[in-house]
Coordinates of N, CA, C and O and ligand atoms in Angstrom, one line a residue:
M257 N 22.6 -17.9 -22.9 CA 22.8 -19.3 -22.5 C 21.5 -20.0 -22.2 O 21.2 -20.2 -21.0
G258 N 20.7 -20.2 -23.2 CA 19.5 -21.0 -23.1 C 18.3 -20.4 -22.3 O 18.4 -19.1 -21.9
T259 N 17.5 -21.2 -21.9 CA 16.2 -20.7 -21.2 C 16.4 -20.1 -19.9 O 15.8 -19.1 -19.6
T260 N 17.3 -20.6 -19.2 CA 17.6 -20.1 -17.9 C 17.9 -18.6 -17.9 O 17.4 -17.8 -17.2
N261 N 18.9 -18.4 -18.8 CA 19.2 -17.0 -18.9 C 18.2 -16.1 -19.4 O 18.0 -14.9 -18.9
K262 N 17.3 -16.5 -20.3 CA 16.2 -15.8 -20.8 C 15.3 -15.4 -19.7 O 14.9 -14.3 -19.6
T263 N 15.0 -16.4 -18.9 CA 14.1 -16.2 -17.8 C 14.7 -15.2 -16.8 O 14.0 -14.2 -16.4
M264 N 16.0 -15.2 -16.6 CA 16.6 -14.3 -15.6 C 16.5 -12.9 -16.2 O 16.3 -11.9 -15.6
A265 N 16.8 -12.8 -17.5 CA 16.7 -11.5 -18.3 C 15.3 -10.9 -18.1 O 15.3 -9.7 -17.8
T266 N 14.4 -11.7 -18.2 CA 13.0 -11.2 -18.2 C 12.7 -10.7 -16.7 O 12.1 -9.7 -16.4
K267 N 13.2 -11.5 -15.9 CA 13.0 -11.1 -14.4 C 13.7 -9.8 -14.2 O 13.2 -9.0 -13.4
D268 N 14.9 -9.7 -14.6 CA 15.7 -8.5 -14.3 C 15.1 -7.2 -14.9 O 15.3 -6.2 -14.4
A269 N 14.2 -7.5 -15.9 CA 13.6 -6.3 -16.7 C 12.5 -5.6 -15.8 O 12.1 -4.6 -16.1
V270 N 12.1 -6.3 -14.7 CA 11.1 -5.7 -13.9 C 11.7 -4.6 -13.1 O 12.6 -4.8 -12.4
K271 N 11.0 -3.4 -13.4 CA 11.6 -2.2 -12.8 C 11.2 -2.1 -11.3 O 10.0 -2.3 -11.0
I272 N 12.2 -1.8 -10.4 CA 11.9 -1.7 -9.0 C 11.8 -0.2 -8.7 O 12.8 0.5 -8.9
H273 N 10.7 0.2 -8.2 CA 10.5 1.7 -7.9 C 10.9 1.8 -6.4 O 10.7 1.1 -5.6
E274 N 11.5 3.1 -6.3 CA 11.9 3.5 -4.9 C 10.6 4.0 -4.1 O 9.7 4.6 -4.8
V275 N 10.5 3.5 -2.8 CA 9.3 3.9 -2.1 C 9.6 5.3 -1.4 O 10.6 5.4 -0.7
V276 N 8.8 6.2 -1.7 CA 9.0 7.5 -1.1 C 8.6 7.5 0.4 O 7.7 6.8 0.8
K277 N 9.3 8.4 1.2 CA 8.9 8.4 2.7 C 8.2 9.7 2.9 O 8.2 10.8 2.3
Y278 N 7.4 9.6 4.1 CA 6.9 10.9 4.6 C 8.1 11.8 4.9 O 9.1 11.4 5.3
P279 N 7.9 13.2 4.7 CA 6.7 13.9 4.3 C 6.7 14.3 2.8 O 6.3 15.3 2.5
D280 N 7.0 13.3 1.9 CA 7.0 13.6 0.6 C 5.5 14.0 0.2 O 4.6 13.3 0.5
P281 N 5.3 15.2 -0.5 CA 3.9 15.7 -0.7 C 3.1 14.8 -1.5 O 1.8 14.8 -1.3
V282 N 3.6 13.9 -2.4 CA 2.8 13.0 -3.1 C 1.9 12.1 -2.2 O 0.8 11.7 -2.6
L283 N 2.4 11.8 -1.0 CA 1.7 10.9 0.0 C 0.4 11.6 0.5 O -0.5 10.9 1.0
A284 N 0.4 13.0 0.4 CA -0.8 13.6 1.0 C -1.8 14.0 -0.1 O -2.8 14.6 0.2
R285 N -1.5 13.7 -1.3 CA -2.3 14.1 -2.5 C -3.2 12.9 -2.9 O -2.8 11.8 -3.1
P286 N -4.5 13.1 -3.0 CA -5.4 12.0 -3.5 C -4.9 11.6 -5.0 O -4.8 12.4 -5.8
G287 N -5.1 10.3 -5.2 CA -4.7 9.8 -6.5 C -5.8 10.0 -7.4 O -7.0 10.0 -7.2
L288 N -5.4 10.1 -8.7 CA -6.4 10.3 -9.8 C -6.9 8.9 -10.2 O -6.1 7.9 -10.2
P289 N -8.2 8.9 -10.7 CA -8.7 7.6 -11.1 C -8.1 7.1 -12.3 O -7.6 7.9 -13.2
V290 N -7.8 5.8 -12.5 CA -7.4 5.1 -13.6 C -8.5 5.0 -14.7 O -9.6 4.5 -14.3
T291 N -8.1 5.4 -16.0 CA -9.2 5.3 -16.9 C -8.7 4.4 -18.1 O -9.5 4.0 -19.0
V292 N -7.4 4.2 -18.3 CA -6.8 3.4 -19.3 C -6.3 2.1 -18.8 O -5.6 2.0 -17.9
F293 N -6.9 1.0 -19.3 CA -6.5 -0.4 -18.8 C -5.7 -1.1 -19.9 O -6.3 -1.8 -20.7
D294 N -4.5 -0.9 -20.1 CA -3.6 -1.3 -21.1 C -2.5 -2.0 -20.6 O -2.3 -2.4 -19.4
E295 N -1.6 -2.4 -21.6 CA -0.3 -3.2 -21.3 C 0.5 -2.4 -20.2 O 1.2 -3.1 -19.4
A296 N 0.6 -1.1 -20.4 CA 1.4 -0.3 -19.5 C 1.0 -0.4 -18.1 O 1.8 -0.5 -17.2
L297 N -0.3 -0.5 -18.0 CA -0.8 -0.7 -16.6 C -0.5 -2.0 -16.0 O -0.2 -2.2 -14.8
K298 N -0.6 -3.0 -16.8 CA -0.1 -4.4 -16.4 C 1.3 -4.4 -15.9 O 1.6 -5.1 -14.9
T299 N 2.0 -3.8 -16.8 CA 3.6 -3.7 -16.4 C 3.8 -3.0 -15.1 O 4.5 -3.4 -14.3
L300 N 3.0 -1.8 -15.0 CA 3.1 -1.1 -13.7 C 2.8 -2.0 -12.5 O 3.5 -1.9 -11.5
V301 N 1.7 -2.8 -12.6 CA 1.2 -3.5 -11.5 C 2.3 -4.6 -11.2 O 2.5 -4.7 -9.9
A302 N 2.9 -5.2 -12.2 CA 4.0 -6.2 -11.9 C 5.2 -5.5 -11.2 O 5.7 -6.1 -10.3
E303 N 5.4 -4.3 -11.7 CA 6.5 -3.5 -11.0 C 6.2 -3.2 -9.5 O 7.1 -3.3 -8.7
M304 N 5.0 -2.9 -9.3 CA 4.5 -2.6 -7.9 C 4.6 -3.8 -7.1 O 5.1 -3.6 -5.9
F305 N 4.3 -5.0 -7.6 CA 4.4 -6.2 -6.7 C 5.8 -6.4 -6.4 O 6.2 -6.6 -5.2
E306 N 6.7 -6.3 -7.4 CA 8.2 -6.6 -7.1 C 8.8 -5.5 -6.2 O 9.4 -5.9 -5.3
S307 N 8.3 -4.2 -6.4 CA 8.9 -3.2 -5.6 C 8.5 -3.4 -4.1 O 9.2 -3.2 -3.2
M308 N 7.2 -3.9 -4.0 CA 6.6 -4.1 -2.5 C 7.4 -5.3 -1.9 O 7.8 -5.2 -0.8
Y309 N 7.6 -6.4 -2.7 CA 8.4 -7.5 -2.1 C 9.8 -7.1 -1.8 O 10.3 -7.4 -0.8
V310 N 10.6 -6.4 -2.6 CA 11.9 -5.9 -2.3 C 11.9 -5.1 -1.0 O 12.8 -5.2 -0.2
A311 N 10.9 -4.3 -0.9 CA 10.7 -3.4 0.4 C 10.2 -4.2 1.5 O 10.0 -3.6 2.7
Q312 N 9.9 -5.5 1.3 CA 9.4 -6.3 2.5 C 8.1 -5.9 2.9 O 7.7 -5.9 4.2
G313 N 7.2 -5.5 2.0 CA 5.9 -5.0 2.4 C 4.8 -6.0 2.0 O 5.1 -6.9 1.3
I314 N 3.6 -5.8 2.6 CA 2.4 -6.6 2.2 C 1.3 -5.8 1.5 O 0.2 -6.2 1.2
G315 N 1.6 -4.4 1.2 CA 0.8 -3.7 0.7 C 1.6 -2.4 0.0 O 2.5 -1.9 0.7
L316 N 1.2 -2.1 -1.1 CA 1.9 -0.8 -1.8 C 0.9 0.0 -2.6 O 0.2 -0.6 -3.4
A317 N 0.8 1.2 -2.4 CA -0.1 2.1 -3.2 C 0.8 3.0 -4.2 O 1.8 3.4 -3.8
A318 N 0.1 3.2 -5.3 CA 0.9 4.0 -6.3 C 1.5 5.4 -5.9 O 2.6 5.7 -6.2
P319 N 0.8 6.2 -5.0 CA 1.5 7.3 -4.6 C 2.8 7.2 -3.8 O 3.6 8.0 -3.8
Q320 N 3.0 5.9 -3.2 CA 4.2 5.6 -2.5 C 5.4 5.4 -3.5 O 6.5 5.4 -3.0
I321 N 5.0 5.3 -4.8 CA 6.2 5.3 -5.7 C 6.0 6.5 -6.6 O 6.3 6.6 -7.9
S322 N 5.5 7.6 -6.0 CA 5.4 8.9 -6.6 C 4.5 9.0 -7.8 O 4.7 9.8 -8.8
L323 N 3.5 8.2 -7.8 CA 2.5 8.1 -8.9 C 1.2 8.3 -8.3 O 0.6 7.5 -7.6
S324 N 0.5 9.5 -8.6 CA -0.7 9.9 -8.0 C -1.9 9.3 -8.7 O -2.6 9.9 -9.4
K325 N -2.0 8.0 -8.6 CA -3.0 7.2 -9.2 C -3.6 6.3 -8.2 O -3.0 5.8 -7.3
R326 N -4.9 5.9 -8.5 CA -5.7 5.1 -7.6 C -5.4 3.6 -8.0 O -6.3 2.8 -8.4
I327 N -4.2 3.1 -7.7 CA -3.7 1.8 -7.9 C -3.1 1.2 -6.6 O -2.3 1.9 -6.0
T328 N -3.5 0.0 -6.2 CA -2.7 -0.6 -5.0 C -2.7 -2.2 -5.2 O -3.5 -2.7 -5.8
V329 N -1.5 -2.6 -4.6 CA -1.4 -4.1 -4.6 C -1.2 -4.5 -3.2 O -0.6 -3.8 -2.3
I330 N -1.8 -5.8 -2.9 CA -1.7 -6.3 -1.5 C -1.4 -7.7 -1.6 O -1.8 -8.5 -2.6
D331 N -0.5 -8.2 -0.7 CA -0.4 -9.7 -0.6 C -0.1 -10.0 1.0 O 1.1 -9.9 1.3
V332 N -1.2 -10.2 1.6 CA -0.9 -10.4 3.1 C -0.2 -11.6 3.5 O 0.3 -11.6 4.6
S333 N 0.0 -12.6 2.6 CA 0.8 -13.7 2.9 C 2.2 -13.6 2.4 O 3.0 -14.5 2.7
F334 N 2.5 -12.5 1.9 CA 3.9 -12.2 1.4 C 4.3 -13.4 0.6 O 5.3 -14.2 0.9
K335 N 3.9 -13.7 -0.6 CA 4.2 -14.8 -1.5 C 3.9 -16.1 -1.2 O 4.1 -17.0 -2.1
K336 N 3.4 -16.3 0.1 CA 3.2 -17.7 0.5 C 2.0 -18.3 -0.3 O 1.9 -19.5 -0.6
N337 N 1.0 -17.5 -0.4 CA -0.3 -18.0 -1.0 C -0.7 -17.1 -2.2 O -1.1 -16.0 -2.1
P338 N -0.6 -17.7 -3.4 CA -0.7 -16.8 -4.6 C -2.2 -16.1 -4.7 O -2.4 -15.1 -5.3
K339 N -3.2 -16.9 -3.9 CA -4.6 -16.3 -3.9 C -4.6 -15.0 -3.2 O -5.6 -14.2 -3.3
D340 N -3.7 -14.8 -2.3 CA -3.6 -13.6 -1.6 C -3.2 -12.3 -2.4 O -3.3 -11.2 -1.9
R341 N -2.7 -12.6 -3.5 CA -2.2 -11.4 -4.4 C -3.4 -10.7 -5.0 O -4.2 -11.2 -5.7
L342 N -3.6 -9.3 -4.5 CA -4.7 -8.6 -4.8 C -4.2 -7.3 -5.7 O -3.3 -6.6 -5.1
V343 N -4.9 -7.0 -6.8 CA -4.7 -5.8 -7.5 C -5.9 -5.0 -7.4 O -7.0 -5.5 -7.8
L344 N -5.9 -3.9 -6.9 CA -7.2 -3.1 -6.7 C -6.9 -1.7 -7.4 O -6.1 -0.9 -7.1
I345 N -7.7 -1.5 -8.5 CA -7.7 -0.3 -9.2 C -9.1 0.5 -9.0 O -10.1 0.0 -9.0
N346 N -8.9 1.8 -8.7 CA -10.0 2.6 -8.3 C -10.9 2.0 -7.2 O -12.2 2.0 -7.3
P347 N -10.3 1.4 -6.2 CA -11.2 0.8 -5.2 C -12.0 1.8 -4.3 O -11.7 2.9 -4.1
E348 N -13.1 1.2 -3.9 CA -14.1 2.0 -3.1 C -14.6 1.0 -1.9 O -14.8 -0.1 -2.2
I349 N -14.6 1.6 -0.8 CA -15.3 0.8 0.4 C -16.7 0.8 0.3 O -17.5 1.7 0.1
V350 N -17.2 -0.5 0.2 CA -18.8 -0.6 0.1 C -19.4 -0.7 1.4 O -20.5 -0.2 1.7
A351 N -18.8 -1.5 2.5 CA -19.3 -1.7 3.7 C -18.3 -2.0 4.8 O -17.2 -2.5 4.3
T352 N -18.4 -1.7 6.0 CA -17.5 -2.0 7.1 C -18.3 -2.5 8.3 O -19.5 -2.2 8.4
K353 N -17.7 -3.3 9.1 CA -18.3 -3.7 10.3 C -17.3 -3.8 11.5 O -16.1 -4.3 11.2
G354 N -17.7 -3.6 12.7 CA -16.9 -3.9 13.8 C -15.7 -3.0 14.0 O -15.5 -2.0 13.2
K355 N -14.9 -3.3 14.9 CA -13.6 -2.6 15.0 C -12.4 -3.5 15.6 O -12.7 -4.5 16.2
Q356 N -11.2 -3.1 15.2 CA -10.1 -3.8 15.7 C -9.0 -2.8 15.9 O -8.9 -1.7 15.2
V357 N -8.1 -3.1 16.9 CA -7.0 -2.2 17.2 C -5.7 -3.0 17.2 O -5.6 -3.8 18.1
E358 N -5.0 -2.8 16.3 CA -3.6 -3.5 16.2 C -2.5 -2.5 15.7 O -2.8 -1.5 15.1
E359 N -1.3 -3.0 15.9 CA -0.1 -2.1 15.5 C -0.1 -2.1 14.0 O -0.4 -3.2 13.3
E360 N 0.3 -1.0 13.4 CA 0.4 -0.8 12.0 C 1.7 -0.2 11.6 O 2.2 0.6 12.4
G361 N 2.2 -0.6 10.5 CA 3.4 0.1 9.8 C 3.1 0.5 8.5 O 2.1 0.2 8.0
C362 N 4.1 1.2 7.9 CA 3.9 1.5 6.5 C 5.4 1.8 5.8 O 6.2 2.2 6.5
L363 N 5.5 1.3 4.6 CA 6.8 1.4 4.0 C 7.2 2.9 3.8 O 8.5 3.1 3.6
S364 N 6.3 3.8 3.9 CA 6.7 5.2 3.8 C 6.9 5.9 5.1 O 7.4 7.0 5.2
L365 N 6.9 5.0 6.2 CA 7.2 5.5 7.6 C 8.0 4.3 8.3 O 7.6 3.8 9.2
P366 N 9.2 4.1 7.7 CA 10.1 3.0 8.3 C 10.3 3.1 9.7 O 10.5 4.2 10.2
D367 N 10.2 2.0 10.5 CA 10.6 2.0 12.0 C 9.4 2.6 12.8 O 9.7 2.7 14.0
I368 N 8.4 3.1 12.2 CA 7.4 3.6 13.0 C 6.1 2.5 13.1 O 5.8 2.1 12.0
R369 N 5.8 2.3 14.3 CA 4.6 1.4 14.5 C 3.8 1.9 15.5 O 4.2 2.2 16.6
E370 N 2.4 1.9 15.2 CA 1.6 2.5 16.3 C 0.2 1.7 16.1 O -0.1 1.1 15.1
K371 N -0.5 1.6 17.2 CA -1.8 1.0 17.2 C -2.8 1.8 16.6 O -2.9 3.1 16.9
V372 N -3.6 1.3 15.6 CA -4.6 2.1 14.9 C -5.8 1.3 14.9 O -5.9 0.1 14.7
Q373 N -7.0 2.1 15.1 CA -8.2 1.5 15.1 C -8.8 1.4 13.7 O -8.7 2.4 12.9
R374 N -9.2 0.2 13.3 CA -9.8 0.1 12.0 C -11.0 -0.8 12.1 O -11.3 -1.4 13.1
A375 N -11.8 -0.8 11.0 CA -13.0 -1.8 11.0 C -12.4 -3.2 10.9 O -11.3 -3.5 10.5
A376 N -13.2 -4.2 11.6 CA -12.8 -5.5 11.6 C -13.1 -6.3 10.4 O -12.3 -7.2 10.2
W377 N -14.0 -5.8 9.7 CA -14.4 -6.4 8.4 C -14.7 -5.3 7.3 O -15.3 -4.3 7.8
V378 N -14.4 -5.6 6.1 CA -14.6 -4.6 5.1 C -15.0 -5.2 3.9 O -14.5 -6.4 3.5
K379 N -15.8 -4.6 3.0 CA -16.1 -5.1 1.7 C -15.7 -4.0 0.7 O -16.2 -2.7 1.0
V380 N -14.9 -4.3 -0.2 CA -14.5 -3.3 -1.1 C -14.7 -3.7 -2.6 O -14.8 -5.0 -2.9
K381 N -15.0 -2.7 -3.4 CA -15.2 -3.0 -4.8 C -14.0 -2.3 -5.5 O -13.7 -1.2 -5.2
A382 N -13.6 -3.0 -6.6 CA -12.4 -2.3 -7.4 C -12.5 -2.9 -8.8 O -13.1 -3.8 -9.0
Q383 N -11.5 -2.2 -9.7 CA -11.5 -2.8 -11.0 C -10.1 -3.6 -11.0 O -9.2 -3.3 -10.3
N384 N -10.1 -4.6 -11.8 CA -9.0 -5.3 -12.1 C -8.1 -4.7 -13.2 O -8.5 -3.7 -13.7
Q385 N -7.0 -5.4 -13.7 CA -6.2 -4.8 -14.6 C -6.9 -4.7 -16.0 O -6.4 -4.1 -16.8
R386 N -7.9 -5.5 -16.2 CA -8.7 -5.4 -17.5 C -9.8 -4.4 -17.4 O -10.6 -4.2 -18.2
G387 N -10.0 -3.7 -16.1 CA -11.0 -2.7 -16.0 C -12.4 -3.3 -15.5 O -13.3 -2.7 -15.5
E388 N -12.4 -4.7 -15.2 CA -13.7 -5.3 -14.7 C -13.8 -5.1 -13.3 O -12.8 -5.2 -12.5
W389 N -15.1 -4.8 -12.8 CA -15.2 -4.6 -11.5 C -15.4 -5.9 -10.8 O -16.0 -6.8 -11.2
F390 N -15.0 -6.0 -9.5 CA -15.1 -7.1 -8.6 C -15.1 -6.7 -7.2 O -15.0 -5.5 -6.9
E391 N -15.6 -7.6 -6.4 CA -15.7 -7.3 -4.9 C -14.7 -8.2 -4.0 O -14.6 -9.4 -4.5
V392 N -14.2 -7.7 -3.1 CA -13.4 -8.4 -2.0 C -13.8 -8.1 -0.6 O -14.0 -7.0 -0.5
E393 N -13.8 -9.1 0.2 CA -14.2 -9.0 1.5 C -13.0 -9.4 2.4 O -12.3 -10.4 1.9
G394 N -12.7 -8.6 3.4 CA -11.6 -9.1 4.2 C -11.8 -8.8 5.7 O -12.6 -7.9 6.0
E395 N -11.2 -9.7 6.5 CA -11.2 -9.3 8.0 C -9.8 -9.4 8.5 O -8.9 -9.8 7.9
E396 N -9.6 -9.0 9.8 CA -8.4 -9.0 10.5 C -7.3 -8.3 9.5 O -7.5 -7.1 9.2
L397 N -6.2 -8.9 9.4 CA -5.1 -8.3 8.6 C -5.4 -7.8 7.2 O -5.1 -6.7 6.9
L398 N -6.3 -8.5 6.5 CA -6.6 -8.2 5.2 C -7.5 -6.8 5.2 O -7.4 -6.0 4.4
A399 N -8.4 -6.8 6.2 CA -9.3 -5.7 6.3 C -8.4 -4.4 6.7 O -8.6 -3.4 6.0
R400 N -7.4 -4.6 7.5 CA -6.5 -3.6 7.7 C -5.7 -3.1 6.6 O -5.5 -2.0 6.3
A401 N -5.2 -4.1 5.9 CA -4.4 -3.8 4.6 C -5.2 -3.0 3.6 O -4.8 -2.0 3.0
L402 N -6.5 -3.6 3.3 CA -7.4 -2.8 2.4 C -7.6 -1.3 2.8 O -7.5 -0.5 2.0
L403 N -8.0 -1.2 4.1 CA -8.2 0.2 4.5 C -7.0 1.1 4.5 O -7.1 2.2 4.1
H404 N -5.9 0.6 4.9 CA -4.6 1.2 5.0 C -4.3 1.7 3.6 O -3.9 2.8 3.3
E405 N -4.4 0.8 2.5 CA -4.0 1.1 1.2 C -5.0 2.1 0.5 O -4.6 3.0 -0.3
I406 N -6.3 1.9 0.8 CA -7.2 2.9 0.2 C -7.0 4.2 0.8 O -7.2 5.3 0.1
D407 N -6.6 4.3 2.0 CA -6.3 5.6 2.6 C -5.2 6.3 1.9 O -5.2 7.5 1.7
H408 N -4.2 5.5 1.5 CA -3.0 6.0 0.7 C -3.6 6.8 -0.6 O -3.1 7.8 -1.0
L409 N -4.6 6.1 -1.2 CA -5.2 6.7 -2.4 C -5.9 7.9 -2.2 O -6.2 8.7 -3.1
N410 N -6.2 8.2 -0.9 CA -6.9 9.4 -0.6 C -6.0 10.4 0.1 O -6.5 11.4 0.8
G411 N -4.7 10.1 0.1 CA -3.7 11.0 0.8 C -3.7 10.9 2.3 O -3.2 11.9 2.9
V412 N -4.0 9.9 2.7 CA -4.0 9.6 4.2 C -3.1 8.6 4.7 O -3.0 7.5 4.1
L413 N -2.3 8.9 5.7 CA -1.4 8.0 6.3 C -1.9 7.5 7.7 O -2.8 8.1 8.3
F414 N -1.4 6.4 8.1 CA -1.9 5.8 9.4 C -1.6 6.7 10.6 O -2.4 6.7 11.6
I415 N -0.6 7.6 10.5 CA -0.4 8.5 11.6 C -1.4 9.7 11.6 O -1.5 10.4 12.5
D416 N -2.2 9.7 10.5 CA -3.3 10.6 10.5 C -4.5 10.1 11.4 O -5.5 10.8 11.6
R417 N -4.4 8.8 11.8 CA -5.6 8.1 12.4 C -5.2 7.7 13.8 O -5.7 6.9 14.5
I418 N -4.0 8.4 14.3 CA -3.7 8.2 15.8 C -3.9 9.5 16.5 O -4.1 10.6 15.9
S419 N -3.9 9.5 17.9 CA -4.1 10.7 18.5 C -3.1 11.8 18.3 O -2.0 11.5 17.9
R420 N -3.5 12.9 18.5 CA -2.5 14.2 18.4 C -1.3 14.1 19.0 O -0.2 14.3 18.6
L421 N -1.4 13.6 20.2 CA -0.2 13.4 21.1 C 0.8 12.4 20.5 O 1.9 12.5 20.4
K422 N 0.2 11.2 20.2 CA 1.0 10.1 19.6 C 1.6 10.6 18.3 O 2.8 10.3 18.0
R423 N 0.9 11.4 17.5 CA 1.4 11.8 16.2 C 2.5 12.8 16.5 O 3.6 12.7 15.8
E424 N 2.5 13.7 17.5 CA 3.4 14.6 17.7 C 4.8 13.8 18.2 O 5.8 14.1 17.8
L425 N 4.6 12.7 19.0 CA 5.7 11.9 19.3 C 6.4 11.2 18.1 O 7.6 11.3 18.0
V426 N 5.5 10.8 17.3 CA 6.1 10.2 16.0 C 6.9 11.1 15.1 O 7.9 10.9 14.7
L427 N 6.3 12.5 15.0 CA 7.0 13.4 14.2 C 8.3 13.9 14.8 O 9.2 14.1 14.1
M428 N 8.3 13.8 16.1 CA 9.6 14.1 16.9 C 10.6 13.1 16.5 O 11.8 13.3 16.3
K429 N 10.2 11.8 16.5 CA 11.1 10.7 16.3 C 11.7 10.8 14.8 O 12.8 10.6 14.7
I430 N 10.8 11.1 14.0 CA 11.2 11.3 12.6 C 12.1 12.4 12.3 O 13.2 12.3 11.7
R431 N 11.8 13.6 13.0 CA 12.8 14.8 12.9 C 14.1 14.4 13.5 O 15.1 14.8 12.9
K432 N 14.2 13.6 14.6 CA 15.4 13.2 15.2 C 16.2 12.4 14.1 O 17.4 12.4 14.0
M433 N 15.5 11.4 13.5 CA 16.1 10.4 12.5 C 16.5 11.3 11.3 O 17.7 11.0 10.8
Q434 N 15.8 12.2 10.9 CA 16.3 13.1 9.7 C 17.6 13.8 10.0 O 18.5 13.9 9.3
K435 N 17.6 14.3 11.4 CA 18.8 15.0 11.8 C 20.0 14.2 11.7 O 21.2 14.6 11.4
N436 N 19.8 12.9 12.2 CA 20.9 11.9 12.2 C 21.1 11.3 10.9 O 22.0 10.3 10.7
G437 N 20.4 11.7 9.8 CA 20.6 11.2 8.5 C 20.1 9.7 8.4 O 20.5 8.9 7.5
E438 N 19.1 9.3 9.3 CA 18.6 8.0 9.3 C 17.3 7.9 8.6 O 16.7 6.9 8.7
W439 N 16.8 8.9 8.0 CA 15.5 9.0 7.3 C 15.7 9.3 5.9 O 16.2 10.4 5.5
Ligands
NI202 NI1 1.5 2.5 3.9

């Protein structure tokens, strides 16, 4: 039925990936660098954005969809500002400044929120979907999102950045939820 239907069909074709939860081993494994910048990568990035939005997240890293690759997408304004949509492939931290301590969450650790210390400002270099290098700077929430997602690409979760005692409490909570079939 005309254009509307066609648009819907195209939209429906975007595959939504399931986000894996801790302690899936893929989350602890460093991702492999991306070397091929092709149409399949563009499709994957589009799928990652949609999967992130469906999961109500502002950042998603490829290991979270069981793909051990150095790809992450971020949108700190959650669809409100198109300029906030970031695709970072093979990202590297270039510089950091200061510190901030704020509560953090993760799609792979639903219902867990803890205060995490991060740099207040960060400069990151990364490749875009065409393989071109670019730099992005962020402070506050964007700095936190950049550092959190790059951690994922190195097999690190935010619960690896809190005190041993707090981590033990988080793991106890997770075990309890697992036992109740809530995880
Ligand atoms: Ni996360």
